[in-house]
Coordinates of C-alpha atoms in Angstrom, one line a residue:
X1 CA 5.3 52.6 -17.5
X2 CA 3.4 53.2 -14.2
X3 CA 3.8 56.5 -12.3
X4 CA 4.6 55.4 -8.7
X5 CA 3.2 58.9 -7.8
X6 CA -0.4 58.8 -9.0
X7 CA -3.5 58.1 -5.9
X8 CA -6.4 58.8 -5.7
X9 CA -8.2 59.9 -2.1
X10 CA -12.2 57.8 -2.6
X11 CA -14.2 58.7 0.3
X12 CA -10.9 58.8 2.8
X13 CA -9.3 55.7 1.1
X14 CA -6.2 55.5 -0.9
X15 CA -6.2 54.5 -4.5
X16 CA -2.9 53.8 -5.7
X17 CA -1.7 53.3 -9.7
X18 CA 1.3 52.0 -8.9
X19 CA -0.4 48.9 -10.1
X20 CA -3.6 49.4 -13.0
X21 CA -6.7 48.8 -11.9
X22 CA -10.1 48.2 -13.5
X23 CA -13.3 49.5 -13.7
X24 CA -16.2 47.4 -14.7
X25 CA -18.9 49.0 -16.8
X26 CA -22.7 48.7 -15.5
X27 CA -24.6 50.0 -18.3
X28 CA -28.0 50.6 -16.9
X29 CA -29.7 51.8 -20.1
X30 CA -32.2 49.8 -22.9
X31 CA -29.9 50.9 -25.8
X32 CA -26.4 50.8 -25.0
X33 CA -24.1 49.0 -27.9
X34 CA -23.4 46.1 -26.2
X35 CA -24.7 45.1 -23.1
X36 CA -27.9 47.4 -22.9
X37 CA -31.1 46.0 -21.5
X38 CA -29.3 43.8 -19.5
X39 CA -29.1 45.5 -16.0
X40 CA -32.4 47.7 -15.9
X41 CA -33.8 46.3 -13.3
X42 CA -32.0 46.1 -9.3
X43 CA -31.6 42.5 -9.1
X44 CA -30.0 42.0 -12.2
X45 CA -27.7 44.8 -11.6
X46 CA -26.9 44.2 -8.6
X47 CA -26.0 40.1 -9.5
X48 CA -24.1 41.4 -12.1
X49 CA -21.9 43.6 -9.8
X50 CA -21.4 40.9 -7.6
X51 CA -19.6 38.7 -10.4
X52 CA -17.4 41.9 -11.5
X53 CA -16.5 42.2 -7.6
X54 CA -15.6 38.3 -7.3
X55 CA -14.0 38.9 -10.7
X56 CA -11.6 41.3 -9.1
X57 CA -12.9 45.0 -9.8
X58 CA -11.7 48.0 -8.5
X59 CA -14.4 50.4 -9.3
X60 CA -17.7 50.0 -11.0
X61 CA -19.0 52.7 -13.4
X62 CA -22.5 53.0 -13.3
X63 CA -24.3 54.8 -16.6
X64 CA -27.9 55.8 -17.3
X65 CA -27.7 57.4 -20.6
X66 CA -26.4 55.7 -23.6
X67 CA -23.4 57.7 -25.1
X68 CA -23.1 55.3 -28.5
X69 CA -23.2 57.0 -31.7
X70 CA -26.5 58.2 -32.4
X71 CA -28.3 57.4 -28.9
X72 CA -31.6 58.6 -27.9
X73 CA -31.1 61.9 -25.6
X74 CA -33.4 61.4 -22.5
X75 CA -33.9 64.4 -19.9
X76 CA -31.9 63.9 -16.8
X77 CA -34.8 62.8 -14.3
X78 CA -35.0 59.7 -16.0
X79 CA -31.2 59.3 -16.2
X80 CA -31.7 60.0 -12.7
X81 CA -33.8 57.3 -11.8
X82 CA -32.0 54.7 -13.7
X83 CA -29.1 55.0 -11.6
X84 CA -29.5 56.4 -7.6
X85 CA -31.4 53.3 -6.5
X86 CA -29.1 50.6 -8.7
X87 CA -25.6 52.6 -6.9
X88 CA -27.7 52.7 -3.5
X89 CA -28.3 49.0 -3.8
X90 CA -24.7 48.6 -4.9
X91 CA -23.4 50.7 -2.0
X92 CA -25.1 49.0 0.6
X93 CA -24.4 45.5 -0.9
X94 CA -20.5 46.2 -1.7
X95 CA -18.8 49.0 0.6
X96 CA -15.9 47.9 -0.2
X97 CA -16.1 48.8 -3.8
X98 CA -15.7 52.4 -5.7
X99 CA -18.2 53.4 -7.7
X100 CA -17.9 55.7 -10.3
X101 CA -21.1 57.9 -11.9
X102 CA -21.1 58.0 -15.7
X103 CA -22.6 61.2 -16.7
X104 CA -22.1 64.7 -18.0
X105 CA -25.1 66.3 -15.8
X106 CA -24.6 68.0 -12.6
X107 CA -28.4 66.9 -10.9
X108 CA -27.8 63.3 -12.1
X109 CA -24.3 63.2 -10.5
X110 CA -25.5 65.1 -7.3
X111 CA -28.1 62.3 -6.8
X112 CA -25.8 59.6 -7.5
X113 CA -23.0 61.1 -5.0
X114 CA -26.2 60.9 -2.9
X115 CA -26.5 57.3 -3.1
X116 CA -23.3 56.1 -2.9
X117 CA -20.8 56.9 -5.9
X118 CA -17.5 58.7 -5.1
X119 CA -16.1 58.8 -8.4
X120 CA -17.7 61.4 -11.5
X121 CA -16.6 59.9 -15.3
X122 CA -17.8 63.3 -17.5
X123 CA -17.2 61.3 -21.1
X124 CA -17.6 65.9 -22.1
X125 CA -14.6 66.3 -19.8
X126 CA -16.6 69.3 -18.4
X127 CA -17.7 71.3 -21.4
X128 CA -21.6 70.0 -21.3
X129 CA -22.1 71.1 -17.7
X130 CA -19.9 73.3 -15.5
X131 CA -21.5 72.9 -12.2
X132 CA -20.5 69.3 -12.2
X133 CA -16.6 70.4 -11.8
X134 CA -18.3 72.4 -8.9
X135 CA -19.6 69.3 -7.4
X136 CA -16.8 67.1 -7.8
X137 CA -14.7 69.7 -6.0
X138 CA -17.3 70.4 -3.1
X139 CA -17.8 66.3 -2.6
X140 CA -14.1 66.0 -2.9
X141 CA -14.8 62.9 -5.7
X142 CA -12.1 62.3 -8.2
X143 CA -13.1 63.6 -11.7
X144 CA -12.1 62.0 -14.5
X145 CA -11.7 64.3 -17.7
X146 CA -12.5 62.7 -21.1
X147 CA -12.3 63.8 -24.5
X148 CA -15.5 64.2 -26.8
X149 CA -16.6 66.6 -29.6
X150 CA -20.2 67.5 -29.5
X151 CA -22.6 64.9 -28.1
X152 CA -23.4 61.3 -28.7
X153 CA -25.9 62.6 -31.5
X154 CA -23.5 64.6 -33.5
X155 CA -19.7 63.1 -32.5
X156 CA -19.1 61.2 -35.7
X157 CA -19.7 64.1 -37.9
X158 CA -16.9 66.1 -36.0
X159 CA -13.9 64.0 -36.5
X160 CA -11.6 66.0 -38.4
X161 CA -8.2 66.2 -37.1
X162 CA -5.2 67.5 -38.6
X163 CA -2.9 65.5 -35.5
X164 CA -5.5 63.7 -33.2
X165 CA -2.7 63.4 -30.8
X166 CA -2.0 66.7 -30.6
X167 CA -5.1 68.2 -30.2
X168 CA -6.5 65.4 -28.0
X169 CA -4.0 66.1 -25.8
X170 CA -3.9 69.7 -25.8
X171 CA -7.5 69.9 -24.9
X172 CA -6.8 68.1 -21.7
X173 CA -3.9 69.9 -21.2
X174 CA -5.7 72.6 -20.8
X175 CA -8.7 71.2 -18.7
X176 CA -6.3 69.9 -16.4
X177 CA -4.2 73.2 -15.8
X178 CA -8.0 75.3 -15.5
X179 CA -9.4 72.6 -13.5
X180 CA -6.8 72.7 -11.2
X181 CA -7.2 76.1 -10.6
X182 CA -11.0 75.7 -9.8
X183 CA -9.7 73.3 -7.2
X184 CA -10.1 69.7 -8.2
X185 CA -7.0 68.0 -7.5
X186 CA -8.0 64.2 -7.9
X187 CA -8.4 63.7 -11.7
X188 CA -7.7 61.3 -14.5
X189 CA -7.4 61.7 -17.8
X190 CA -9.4 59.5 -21.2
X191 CA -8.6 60.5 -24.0
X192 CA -12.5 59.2 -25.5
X193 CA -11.8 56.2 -27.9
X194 CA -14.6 56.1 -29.9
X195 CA -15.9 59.9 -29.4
X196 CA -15.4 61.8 -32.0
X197 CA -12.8 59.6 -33.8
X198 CA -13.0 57.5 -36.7
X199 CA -11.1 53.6 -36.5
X200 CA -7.7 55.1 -38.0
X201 CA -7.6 57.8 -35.1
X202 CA -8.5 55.4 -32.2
X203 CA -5.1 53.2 -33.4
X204 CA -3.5 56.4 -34.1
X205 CA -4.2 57.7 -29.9
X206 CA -3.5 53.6 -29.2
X207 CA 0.1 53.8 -30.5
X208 CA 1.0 57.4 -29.0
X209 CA -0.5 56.3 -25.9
X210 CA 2.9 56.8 -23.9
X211 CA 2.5 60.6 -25.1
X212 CA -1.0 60.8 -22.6
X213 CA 0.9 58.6 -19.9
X214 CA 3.4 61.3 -19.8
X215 CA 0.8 64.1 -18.4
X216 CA 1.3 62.7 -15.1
X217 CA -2.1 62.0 -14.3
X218 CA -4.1 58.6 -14.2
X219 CA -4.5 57.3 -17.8
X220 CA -8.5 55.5 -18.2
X221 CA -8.6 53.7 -21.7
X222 CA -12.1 52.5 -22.6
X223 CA -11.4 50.0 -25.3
X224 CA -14.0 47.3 -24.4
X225 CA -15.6 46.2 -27.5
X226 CA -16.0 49.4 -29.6
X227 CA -15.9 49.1 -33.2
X228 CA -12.2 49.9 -33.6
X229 CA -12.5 46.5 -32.6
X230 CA -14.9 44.7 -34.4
X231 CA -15.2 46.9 -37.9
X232 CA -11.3 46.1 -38.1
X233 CA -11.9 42.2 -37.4
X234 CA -15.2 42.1 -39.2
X235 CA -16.7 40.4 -36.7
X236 CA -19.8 41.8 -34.0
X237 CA -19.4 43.1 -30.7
X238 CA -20.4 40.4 -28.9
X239 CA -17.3 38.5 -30.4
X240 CA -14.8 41.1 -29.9
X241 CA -13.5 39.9 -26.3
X242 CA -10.3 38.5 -27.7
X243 CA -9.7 41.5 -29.6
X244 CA -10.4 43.4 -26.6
X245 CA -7.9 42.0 -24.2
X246 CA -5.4 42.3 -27.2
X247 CA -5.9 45.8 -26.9
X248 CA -5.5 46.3 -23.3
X249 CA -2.2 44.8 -23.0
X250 CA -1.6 46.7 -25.6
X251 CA -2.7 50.2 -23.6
X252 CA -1.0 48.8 -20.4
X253 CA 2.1 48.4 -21.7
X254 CA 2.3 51.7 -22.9
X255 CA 0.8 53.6 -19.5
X256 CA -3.1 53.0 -18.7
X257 CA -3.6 53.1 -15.3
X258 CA -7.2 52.0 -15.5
X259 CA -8.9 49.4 -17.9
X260 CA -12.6 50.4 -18.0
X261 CA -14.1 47.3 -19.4
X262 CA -17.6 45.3 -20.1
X263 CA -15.8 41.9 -19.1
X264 CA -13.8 42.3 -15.6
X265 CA -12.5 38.2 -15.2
X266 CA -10.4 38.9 -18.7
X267 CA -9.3 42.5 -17.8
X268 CA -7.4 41.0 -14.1
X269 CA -6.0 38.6 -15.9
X270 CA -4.2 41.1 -18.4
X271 CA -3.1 43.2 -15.4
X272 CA -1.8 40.1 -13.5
X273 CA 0.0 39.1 -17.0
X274 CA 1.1 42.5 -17.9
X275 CA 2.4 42.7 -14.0
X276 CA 5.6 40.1 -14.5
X277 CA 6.6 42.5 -17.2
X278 CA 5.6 45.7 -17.1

């Protein structure tokens, strides 16, 4: 299901889907679902992107603000801080490595591009902030384009759908055509599992997933442990590993190009599994 055609220029080096990568999650937040609290502090952020980078990593996405349902919005010097001296550290320690901003704010991004990142993840695929299209295009940084409704504080209540499919993919349809035109030519597409979409939507975009491989552009599912997971097995997020990687080689074989995941070590494994078949 991979497109042969689909790289990515990071920082003048050539990221190429022809094979799926992955793209370990460094939440650095006190309140994040599942690993929050973990990785506030430099030492223990930086330790834990070592592992993900022995564990075979491609990028590292690096959040501040906590997008689970219901989070606490904080203004974006603090997000800010959280982040530019963690991706410094990171940058200096591993400049080998891609790392990818988590944020939908153009001053938190611009201070992490600063530091070191070379990739923007907008989980509001560019309808919080504008000017953070702008910057991606004057940094020349990929852009990835996810679906949301709302914001972390109201997304559950706006779930209604009459085909999420459909509309998920019309909406980044559209992005991708107008961003295009504004000049950024390195994007990906997510189409937000999780934001905005109740359990029976997240399997419904899961087994259509060939229909988002088919736009042509790099396909980022975010699977890891969310509660189309864990409410479906009963179970807590901190047991839903298993179900995870289930999942994943579920999205590979049907076009992901990039696994964004809380546990990297599992994640290589499905790609190197999913490789003698796919």
């Amino acid at each position: 299901m991979q497109n042969k055609n689909k790289t990515w220029n990071v920082n003048g080096r050539l990221i190429d889907f022809s094979s799926p990568k992955v793209m370990g999650i460094l939440n650095i937040t006190p309140d994040s679902f599942y690993d929050g609290n973990r990785y506030t502090d430099l030492t223990s952020a930086v330790k834990q992107t070592e592992k993900m980078v022995k564990d075979g990593a491609d990028m590292i996405d690096v959040g501040g603000y906590s997008s689970r349902p219901g989070a606490e919005d904080i203004p974006p010097f603090e997000e800010a801080e959280r982040v530019a001296g963690i991706i410094a550290a990171i940058a200096k320690e591993f400049p080998g490595i891609a790392i990818s901003i988590d944020t939908f704010r153009s001053e938190v991004a611009a201070k992490a591009l600063d530091a070191g990142a070379t990739i923007i993840n907008d989980i509001t695929g560019g309808d919080h902030d504008p000017k953070l299209r702008r910057l991606a295009v004057d940094r020349r940084v990929p852009y990835i384009i996810m679906h949301m409704r709302g914001t972390p504080q109201t997304m559950n209540k706006l779930a209604q759908y009459d085909n999420v499919v459909k509309e998920v993919i019309a909406d980044l349809q559209k992005k991708v055509h107008d961003y295009q035109k504004e000049g950024l030519t390195d994007l990906a597409i997510d189409p937000g599992f999780g934001f905005a979409k109740n359990v029976d939507q997240n399997f419904q975009m899961l087994r259509d997933l060939e229909a988002f491989a088919m736009m042509g552009r790099p396909l980022l599912v975010g699977v890891s442990r969310k509660s189309m997971i864990w409410r479906t097995l009963e179970i807590k997020p901190a047991e839903a590993l298993n179900g995870t990687t289930a999942l994943n080689m579920v999205a590979l074989m049907k076009g992901a190009d990039i696994l964004r995941v809380h546990d990297v070590k599992e994640a290589v494994e499905c790609v190197k599994l999913y490789s003698r078949i796919g």
